[in-house]
CSV table of C-alpha atoms and ligand atoms in Angstrom, one decimal:
chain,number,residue,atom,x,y,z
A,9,UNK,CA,4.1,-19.3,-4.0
A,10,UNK,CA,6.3,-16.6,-2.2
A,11,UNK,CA,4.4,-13.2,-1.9
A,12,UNK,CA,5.8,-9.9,-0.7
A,13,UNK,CA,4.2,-6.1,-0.5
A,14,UNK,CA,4.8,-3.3,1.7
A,15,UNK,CA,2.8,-0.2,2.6
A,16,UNK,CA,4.8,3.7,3.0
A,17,UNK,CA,4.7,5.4,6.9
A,18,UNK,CA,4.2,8.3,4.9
A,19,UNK,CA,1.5,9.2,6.4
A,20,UNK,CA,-1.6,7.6,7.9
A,21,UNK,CA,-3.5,4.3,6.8
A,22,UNK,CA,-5.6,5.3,4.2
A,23,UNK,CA,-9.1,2.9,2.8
A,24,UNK,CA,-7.2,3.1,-0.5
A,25,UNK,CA,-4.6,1.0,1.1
A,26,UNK,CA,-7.0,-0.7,2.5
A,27,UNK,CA,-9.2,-2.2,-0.3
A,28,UNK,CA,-6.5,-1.8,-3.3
A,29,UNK,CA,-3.4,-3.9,-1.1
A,30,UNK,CA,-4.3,-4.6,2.5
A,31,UNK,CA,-7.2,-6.8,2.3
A,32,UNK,CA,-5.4,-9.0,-0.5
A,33,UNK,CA,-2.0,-9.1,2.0
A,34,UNK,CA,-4.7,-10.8,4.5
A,35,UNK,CA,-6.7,-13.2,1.9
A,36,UNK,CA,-3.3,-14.3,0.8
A,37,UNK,CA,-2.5,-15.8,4.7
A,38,UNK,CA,-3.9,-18.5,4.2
A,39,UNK,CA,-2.3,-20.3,1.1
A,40,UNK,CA,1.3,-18.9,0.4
A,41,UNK,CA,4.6,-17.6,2.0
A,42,UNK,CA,3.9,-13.9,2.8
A,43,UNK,CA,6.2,-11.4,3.1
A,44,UNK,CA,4.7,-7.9,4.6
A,45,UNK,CA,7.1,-5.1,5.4
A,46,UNK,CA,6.9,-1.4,6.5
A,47,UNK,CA,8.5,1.0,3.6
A,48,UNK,CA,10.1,3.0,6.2
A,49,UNK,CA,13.1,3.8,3.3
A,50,UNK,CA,10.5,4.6,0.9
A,51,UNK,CA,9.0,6.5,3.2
A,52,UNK,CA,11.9,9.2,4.1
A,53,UNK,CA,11.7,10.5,0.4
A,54,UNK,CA,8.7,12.4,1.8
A,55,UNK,CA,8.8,12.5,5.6
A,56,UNK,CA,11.2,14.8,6.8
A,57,UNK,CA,11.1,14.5,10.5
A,58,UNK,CA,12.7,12.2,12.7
A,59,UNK,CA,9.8,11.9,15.4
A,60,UNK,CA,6.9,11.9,13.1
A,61,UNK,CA,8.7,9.3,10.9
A,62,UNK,CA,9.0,7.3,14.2
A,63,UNK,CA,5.5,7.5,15.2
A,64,UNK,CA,3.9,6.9,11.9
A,65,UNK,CA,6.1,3.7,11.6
A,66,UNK,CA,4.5,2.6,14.8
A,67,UNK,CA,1.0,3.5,14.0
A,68,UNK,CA,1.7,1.3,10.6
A,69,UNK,CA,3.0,-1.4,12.1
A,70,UNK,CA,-0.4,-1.6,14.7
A,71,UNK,CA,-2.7,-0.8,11.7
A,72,UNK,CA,-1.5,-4.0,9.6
A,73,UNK,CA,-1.8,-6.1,12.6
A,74,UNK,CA,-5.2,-4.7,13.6
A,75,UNK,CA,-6.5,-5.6,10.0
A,76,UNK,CA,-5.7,-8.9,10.3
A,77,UNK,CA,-1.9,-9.4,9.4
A,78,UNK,CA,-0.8,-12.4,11.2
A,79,UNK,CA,2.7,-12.9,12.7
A,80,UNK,CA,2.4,-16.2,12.8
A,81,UNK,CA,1.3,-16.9,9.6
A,82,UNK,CA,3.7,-14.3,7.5
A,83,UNK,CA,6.9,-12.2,8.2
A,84,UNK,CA,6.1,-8.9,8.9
A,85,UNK,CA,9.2,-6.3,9.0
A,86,UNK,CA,10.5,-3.4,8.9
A,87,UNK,CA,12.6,-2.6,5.3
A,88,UNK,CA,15.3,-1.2,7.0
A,89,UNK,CA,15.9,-3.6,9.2
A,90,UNK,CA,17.3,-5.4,6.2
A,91,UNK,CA,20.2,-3.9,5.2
A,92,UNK,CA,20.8,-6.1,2.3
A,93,UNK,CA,17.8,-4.1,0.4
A,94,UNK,CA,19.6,-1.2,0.1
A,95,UNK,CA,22.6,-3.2,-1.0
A,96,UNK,CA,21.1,-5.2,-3.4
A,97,UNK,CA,18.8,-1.8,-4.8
A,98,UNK,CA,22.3,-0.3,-5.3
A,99,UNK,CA,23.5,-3.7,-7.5
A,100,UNK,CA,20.4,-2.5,-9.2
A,101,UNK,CA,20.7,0.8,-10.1
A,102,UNK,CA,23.7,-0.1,-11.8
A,103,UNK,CA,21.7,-1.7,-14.8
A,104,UNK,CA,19.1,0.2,-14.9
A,105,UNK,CA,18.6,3.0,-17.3
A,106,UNK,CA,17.7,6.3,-17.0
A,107,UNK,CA,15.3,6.2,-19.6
A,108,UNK,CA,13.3,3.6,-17.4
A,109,UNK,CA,12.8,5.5,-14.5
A,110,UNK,CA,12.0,8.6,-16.4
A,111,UNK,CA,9.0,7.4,-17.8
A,112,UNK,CA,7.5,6.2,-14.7
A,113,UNK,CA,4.2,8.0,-13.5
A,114,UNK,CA,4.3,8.0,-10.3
A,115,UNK,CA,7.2,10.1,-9.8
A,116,UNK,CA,5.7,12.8,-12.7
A,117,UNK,CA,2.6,12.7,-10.2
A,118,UNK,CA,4.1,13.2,-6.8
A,119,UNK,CA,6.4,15.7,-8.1
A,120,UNK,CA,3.1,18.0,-10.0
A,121,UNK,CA,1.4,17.5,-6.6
A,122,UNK,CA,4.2,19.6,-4.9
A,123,UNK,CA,6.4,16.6,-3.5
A,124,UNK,CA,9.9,17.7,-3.7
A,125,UNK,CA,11.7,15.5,-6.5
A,126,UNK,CA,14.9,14.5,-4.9
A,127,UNK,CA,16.5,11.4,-5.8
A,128,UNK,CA,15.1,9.1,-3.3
A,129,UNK,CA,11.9,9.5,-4.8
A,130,UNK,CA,12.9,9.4,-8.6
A,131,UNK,CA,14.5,6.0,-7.8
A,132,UNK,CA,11.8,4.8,-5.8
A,133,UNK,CA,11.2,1.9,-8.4
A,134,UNK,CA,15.1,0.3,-8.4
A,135,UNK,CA,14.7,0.4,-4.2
A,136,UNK,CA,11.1,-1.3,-4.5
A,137,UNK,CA,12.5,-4.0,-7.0
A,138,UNK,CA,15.1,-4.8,-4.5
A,139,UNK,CA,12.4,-5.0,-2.0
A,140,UNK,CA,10.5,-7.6,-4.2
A,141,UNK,CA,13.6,-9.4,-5.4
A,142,UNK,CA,15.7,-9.9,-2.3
A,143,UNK,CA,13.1,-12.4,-1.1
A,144,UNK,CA,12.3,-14.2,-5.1
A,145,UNK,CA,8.7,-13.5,-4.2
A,146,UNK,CA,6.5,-14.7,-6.8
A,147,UNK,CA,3.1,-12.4,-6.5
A,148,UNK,CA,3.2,-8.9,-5.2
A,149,UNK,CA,-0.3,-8.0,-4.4
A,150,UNK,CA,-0.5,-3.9,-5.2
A,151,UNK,CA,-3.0,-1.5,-6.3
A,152,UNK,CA,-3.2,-0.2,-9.8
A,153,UNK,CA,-0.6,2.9,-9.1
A,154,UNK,CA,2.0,0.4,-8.4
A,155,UNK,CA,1.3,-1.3,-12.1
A,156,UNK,CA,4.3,0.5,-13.8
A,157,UNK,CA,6.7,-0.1,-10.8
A,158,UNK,CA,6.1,-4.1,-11.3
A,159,UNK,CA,6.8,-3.8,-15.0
A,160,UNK,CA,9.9,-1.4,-13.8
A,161,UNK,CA,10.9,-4.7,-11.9
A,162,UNK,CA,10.7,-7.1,-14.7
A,163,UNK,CA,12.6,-5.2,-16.5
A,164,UNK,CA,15.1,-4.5,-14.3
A,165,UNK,CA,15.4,-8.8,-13.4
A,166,UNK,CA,15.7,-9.2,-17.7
A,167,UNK,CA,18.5,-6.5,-17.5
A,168,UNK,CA,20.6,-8.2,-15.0
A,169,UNK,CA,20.3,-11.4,-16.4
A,170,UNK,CA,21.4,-10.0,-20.1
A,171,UNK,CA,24.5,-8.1,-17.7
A,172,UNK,CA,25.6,-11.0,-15.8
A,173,UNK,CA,24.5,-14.1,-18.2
A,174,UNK,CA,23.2,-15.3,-15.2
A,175,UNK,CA,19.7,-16.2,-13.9
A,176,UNK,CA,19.9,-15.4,-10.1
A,177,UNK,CA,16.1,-13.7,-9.7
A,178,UNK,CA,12.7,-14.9,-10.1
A,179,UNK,CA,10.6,-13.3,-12.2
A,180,UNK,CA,7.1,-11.6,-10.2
A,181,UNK,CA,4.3,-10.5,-11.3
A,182,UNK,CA,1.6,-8.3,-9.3
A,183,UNK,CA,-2.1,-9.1,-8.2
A,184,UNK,CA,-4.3,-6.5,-8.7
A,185,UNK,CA,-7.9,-6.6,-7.8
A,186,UNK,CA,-10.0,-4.6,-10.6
A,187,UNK,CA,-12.6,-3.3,-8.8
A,188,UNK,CA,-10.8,-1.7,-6.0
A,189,UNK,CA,-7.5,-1.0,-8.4
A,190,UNK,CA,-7.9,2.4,-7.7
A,191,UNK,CA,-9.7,4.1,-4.6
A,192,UNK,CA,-11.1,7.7,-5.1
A,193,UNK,CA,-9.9,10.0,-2.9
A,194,UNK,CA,-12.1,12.9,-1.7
A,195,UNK,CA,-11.7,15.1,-4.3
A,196,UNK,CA,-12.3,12.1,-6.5
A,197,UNK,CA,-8.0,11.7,-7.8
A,198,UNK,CA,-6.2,8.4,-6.5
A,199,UNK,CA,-6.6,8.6,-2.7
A,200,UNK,CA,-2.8,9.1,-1.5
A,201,UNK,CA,-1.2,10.0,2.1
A,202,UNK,CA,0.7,12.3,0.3
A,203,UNK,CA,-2.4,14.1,-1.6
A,204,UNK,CA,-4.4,15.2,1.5
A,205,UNK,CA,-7.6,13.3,-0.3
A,206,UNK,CA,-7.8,10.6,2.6
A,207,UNK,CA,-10.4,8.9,4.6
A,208,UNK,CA,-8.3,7.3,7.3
A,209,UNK,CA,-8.8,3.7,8.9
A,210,UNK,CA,-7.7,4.9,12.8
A,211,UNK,CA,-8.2,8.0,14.4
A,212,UNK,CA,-10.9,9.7,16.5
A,213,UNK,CA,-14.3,9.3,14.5
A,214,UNK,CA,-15.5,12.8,14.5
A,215,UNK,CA,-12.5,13.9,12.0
A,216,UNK,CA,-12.8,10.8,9.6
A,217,UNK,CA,-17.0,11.7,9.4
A,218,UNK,CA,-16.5,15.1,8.8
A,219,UNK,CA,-13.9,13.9,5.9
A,220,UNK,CA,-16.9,11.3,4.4
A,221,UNK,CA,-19.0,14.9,4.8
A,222,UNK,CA,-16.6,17.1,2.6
A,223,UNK,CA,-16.6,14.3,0.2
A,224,UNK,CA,-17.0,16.2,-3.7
A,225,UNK,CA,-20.4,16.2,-5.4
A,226,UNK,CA,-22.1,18.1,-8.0
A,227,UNK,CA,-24.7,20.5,-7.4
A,228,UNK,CA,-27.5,17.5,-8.8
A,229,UNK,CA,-31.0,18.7,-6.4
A,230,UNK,CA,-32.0,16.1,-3.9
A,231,UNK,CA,-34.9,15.0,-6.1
A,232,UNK,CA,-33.1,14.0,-9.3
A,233,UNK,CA,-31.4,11.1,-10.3
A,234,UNK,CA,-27.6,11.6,-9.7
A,235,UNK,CA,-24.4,10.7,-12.3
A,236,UNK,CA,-22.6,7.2,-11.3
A,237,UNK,CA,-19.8,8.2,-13.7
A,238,UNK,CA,-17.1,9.8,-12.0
A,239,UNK,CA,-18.6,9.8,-8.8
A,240,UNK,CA,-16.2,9.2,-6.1
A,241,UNK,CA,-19.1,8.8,-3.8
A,242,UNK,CA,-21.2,6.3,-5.7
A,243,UNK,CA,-17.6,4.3,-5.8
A,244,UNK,CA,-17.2,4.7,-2.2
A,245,UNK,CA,-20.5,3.4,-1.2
A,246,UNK,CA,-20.2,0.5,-4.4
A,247,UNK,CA,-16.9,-0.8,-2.8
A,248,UNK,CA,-18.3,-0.5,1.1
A,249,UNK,CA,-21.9,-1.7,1.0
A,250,UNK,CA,-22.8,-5.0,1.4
A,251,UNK,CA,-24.0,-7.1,-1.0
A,252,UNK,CA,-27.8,-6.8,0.4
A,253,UNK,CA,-27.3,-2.8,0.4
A,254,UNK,CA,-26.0,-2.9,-3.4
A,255,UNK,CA,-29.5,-2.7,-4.8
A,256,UNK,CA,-29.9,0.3,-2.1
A,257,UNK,CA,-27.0,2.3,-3.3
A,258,UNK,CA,-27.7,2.1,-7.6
A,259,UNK,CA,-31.5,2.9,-6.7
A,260,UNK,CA,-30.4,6.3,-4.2
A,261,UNK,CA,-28.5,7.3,-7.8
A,262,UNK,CA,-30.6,6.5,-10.2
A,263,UNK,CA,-33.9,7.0,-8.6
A,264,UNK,CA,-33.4,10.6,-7.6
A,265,UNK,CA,-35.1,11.8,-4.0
A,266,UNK,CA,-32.0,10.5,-1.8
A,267,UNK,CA,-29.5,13.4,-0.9
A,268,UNK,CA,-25.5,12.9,-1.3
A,269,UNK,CA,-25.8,14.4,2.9
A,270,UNK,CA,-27.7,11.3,3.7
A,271,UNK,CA,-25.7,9.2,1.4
A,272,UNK,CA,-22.4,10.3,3.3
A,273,UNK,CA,-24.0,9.4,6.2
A,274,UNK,CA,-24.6,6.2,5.1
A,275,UNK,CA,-21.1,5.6,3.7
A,276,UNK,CA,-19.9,6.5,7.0
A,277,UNK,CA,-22.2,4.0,8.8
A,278,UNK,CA,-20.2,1.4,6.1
A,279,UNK,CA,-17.0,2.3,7.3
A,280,UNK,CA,-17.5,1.7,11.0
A,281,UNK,CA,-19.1,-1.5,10.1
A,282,UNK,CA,-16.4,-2.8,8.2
A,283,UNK,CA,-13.4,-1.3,10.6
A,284,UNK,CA,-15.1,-1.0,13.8
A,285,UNK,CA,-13.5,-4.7,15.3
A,286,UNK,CA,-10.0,-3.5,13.6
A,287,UNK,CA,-10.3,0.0,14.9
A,288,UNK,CA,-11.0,-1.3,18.5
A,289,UNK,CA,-7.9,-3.4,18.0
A,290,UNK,CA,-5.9,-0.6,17.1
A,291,UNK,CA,-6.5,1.1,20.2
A,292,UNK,CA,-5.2,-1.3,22.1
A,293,UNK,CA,-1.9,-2.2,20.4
A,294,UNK,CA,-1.1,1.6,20.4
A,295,UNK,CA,-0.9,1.2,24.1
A,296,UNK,CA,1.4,-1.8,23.6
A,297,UNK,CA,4.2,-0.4,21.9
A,298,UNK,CA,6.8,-3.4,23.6
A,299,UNK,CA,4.3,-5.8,21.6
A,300,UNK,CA,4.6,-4.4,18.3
A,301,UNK,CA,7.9,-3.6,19.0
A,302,UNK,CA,8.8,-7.7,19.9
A,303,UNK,CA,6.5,-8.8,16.5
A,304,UNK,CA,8.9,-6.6,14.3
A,305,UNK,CA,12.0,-7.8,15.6
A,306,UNK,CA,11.1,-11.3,15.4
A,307,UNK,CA,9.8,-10.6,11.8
A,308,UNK,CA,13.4,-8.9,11.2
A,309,UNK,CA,15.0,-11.5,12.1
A,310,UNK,CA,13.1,-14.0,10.0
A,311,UNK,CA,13.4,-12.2,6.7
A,312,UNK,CA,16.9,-11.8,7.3
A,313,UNK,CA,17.4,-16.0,7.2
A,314,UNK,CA,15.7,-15.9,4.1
A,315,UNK,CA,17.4,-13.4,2.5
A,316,UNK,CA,21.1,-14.4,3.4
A,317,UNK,CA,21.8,-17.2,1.4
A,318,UNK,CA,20.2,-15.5,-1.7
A,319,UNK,CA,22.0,-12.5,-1.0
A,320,UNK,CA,25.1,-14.4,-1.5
A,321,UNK,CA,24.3,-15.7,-4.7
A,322,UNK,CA,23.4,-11.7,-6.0
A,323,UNK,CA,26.7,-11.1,-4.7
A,324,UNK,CA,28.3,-13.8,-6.7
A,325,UNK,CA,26.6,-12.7,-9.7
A,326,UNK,CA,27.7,-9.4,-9.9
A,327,UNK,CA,31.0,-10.4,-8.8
A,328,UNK,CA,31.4,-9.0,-5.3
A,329,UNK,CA,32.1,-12.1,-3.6
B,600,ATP,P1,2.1,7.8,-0.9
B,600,ATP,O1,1.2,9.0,-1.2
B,600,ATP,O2,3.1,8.2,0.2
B,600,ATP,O3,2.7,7.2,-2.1
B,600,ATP,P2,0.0,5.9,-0.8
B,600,ATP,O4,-1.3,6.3,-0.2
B,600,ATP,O5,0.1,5.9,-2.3
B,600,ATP,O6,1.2,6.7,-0.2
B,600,ATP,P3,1.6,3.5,-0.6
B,600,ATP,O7,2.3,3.2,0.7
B,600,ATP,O8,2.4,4.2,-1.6
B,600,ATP,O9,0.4,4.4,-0.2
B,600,ATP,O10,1.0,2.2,-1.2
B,600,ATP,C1,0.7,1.1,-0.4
B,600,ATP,C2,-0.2,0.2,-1.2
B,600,ATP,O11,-1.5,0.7,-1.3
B,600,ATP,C3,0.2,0.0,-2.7
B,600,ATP,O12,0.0,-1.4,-3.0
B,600,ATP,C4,-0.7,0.9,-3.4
B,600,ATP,O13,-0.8,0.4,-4.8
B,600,ATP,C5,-2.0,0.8,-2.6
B,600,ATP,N1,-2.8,2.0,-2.8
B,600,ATP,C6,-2.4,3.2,-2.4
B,600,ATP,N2,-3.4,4.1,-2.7
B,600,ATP,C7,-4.4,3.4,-3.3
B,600,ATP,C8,-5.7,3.7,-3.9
B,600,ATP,N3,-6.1,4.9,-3.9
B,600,ATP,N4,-6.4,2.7,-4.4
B,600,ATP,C9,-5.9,1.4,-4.5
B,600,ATP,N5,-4.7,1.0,-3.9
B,600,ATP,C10,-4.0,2.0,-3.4
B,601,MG,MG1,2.0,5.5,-3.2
């Protein structure tokens, strides 16, 4: 099988990403094809800044190699480095309807957050299903958000087929892992760069604890038993802990006497468990920018071998060769 995802530089690496796409990109290594690339086009629908967009590709790019991404095992690149995306999302756009794209949520959410709704983002969807397509990936592993933009996809592929009486794309469908679909942020919404409700992955520790510390709770006393429903916390700690600390965490709730202060603490003694090796990592190919640099040209270069001759054939299709 053929699998392809991407992540946004929009903004730092996030658990969300972590738990919802990330760790399924890495699981998926072993057995198929992988395709892993940096949304850097997706990415300038909210980054407006040529430096910081520059820098948070780079911090990306170190971040999925950190947590385990493997150059050798799948092609990781950068999206524009493949200028047939943008070529094929055009071919796209031109059979998909407005109605479509209206309805999506994603774009209704950004946009009543306070992200400015300029085109870019409101066809976000027709740009990620030329992402997807380009490559006839089978299985795009995504978190639950990205739901709607698959079925956007599949839509899209039926579309152009009914246009052009011709069967030119494979049909994909996503991977979503239930229990992680969707990552609480700290204020207990989806955790999104773009929402300002992040625990980050890299970084200096002191910021990312005092972000676990500010976590949202009720004002339940120490002694009581606390509510699991709707708890970003008790989510938090569910999806870090271990499985011998599981019993630990639904006790602390329902037993009352345990604090949500010494809970954070705990969820933060989690998170350097689980990221410490891949935060180390980090550090190092920071200061090894060539490195990165070489893997993402290499990766570039891959992607664009597979995506030639099938570019061809979209052409053909549509009739522009
Ligand atoms: P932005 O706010 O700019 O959209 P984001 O934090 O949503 O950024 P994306 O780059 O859009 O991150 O998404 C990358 C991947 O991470 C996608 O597969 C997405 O579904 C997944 N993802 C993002 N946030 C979460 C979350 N809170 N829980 C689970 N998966 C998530
Ligand atoms: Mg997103």
């Amino acid at each position: 099988m053929r699998v392809l995802s991407g992540v946004q530089p929009s903004g730092s690496l996030h658990i969300g990403n972590y738990f919802g796409a990330i760790r399924q990109f890495v699981a998926l290594q072993d057995e198929h094809e992988c395709y892993y690339f940096l949304a850097d086009l997706h990415a300038l629908t909210t980054i407006k800044d040529a430096d910081w967009m520059r820098a948070l590709v780079r911090e990306l790019a170190a971040g999925y190699l950190a947590l385990g991404l493997d150059p050798e095992r799948s092609v990781i690149y950068r999206q524009s480095d493949i200028p047939e995306v943008p070529e094929l999302s055009w071919y796209l756009s031109t059979v998909t309807s407005m109605g479509l794209l209206q309805r999506c949520h994603s774009f209704k959410d950004k946009v009543a957050r306070g992200v400015l709704p300029n085109h870019g983002l409101f066809a976000y969807p027709v740009l990620m299903a030329a992402d997807i397509l380009i490559v006839r990936s089978d299985l795009v592993p995504v978190g639950k958000d990205q739901k709607q933009h698959l079925e956007v996809t599949r839509d899209v592929v039926a579309s152009f087929h009914a246009t052009y009486g011709k069967e030119v794309f494979t049909l994909p469908a996503p991977l979503i892992q239930d229990d992680v679909a969707v990552v609480p942020g700290i204020d207990g919404e989806k955790m999104s760069k773009s929402y300002g409700n992040t625990i980050d992955i890299f970084g200096p520790e002191k910021p990312i604890r005092k972000r676990i510390m500010s976590l949202v709770t009720d004002s339940t006393p120490v002694e009581d038993p606390k509510p699991k429903q709707g708890s970003a916390l008790y989510r938090l700690l569910k999806i870090f802990a271990p499985v011998e600390e599981q019993s630990w965490v639904e006790s602390a709730f329902s037993e009352g006497g345990i604090g949500y202060g010494d809970m954070k603490k705990r969820l933060f003694e989690y998170f350097l468990a689980t990221f410490g090796d891949a935060r180390t990592r980090y550090d190092e190919l920071m200061a090894d920018p060539a490195e990165v640099d070489r893997i993402l040209l290499a990766g570039a270069q891959r992607a664009r071998e597979t995506v030639a001759p099938l570019m061809d054939d979209f052409r053909k299709a549509v009739g522009i060769r």
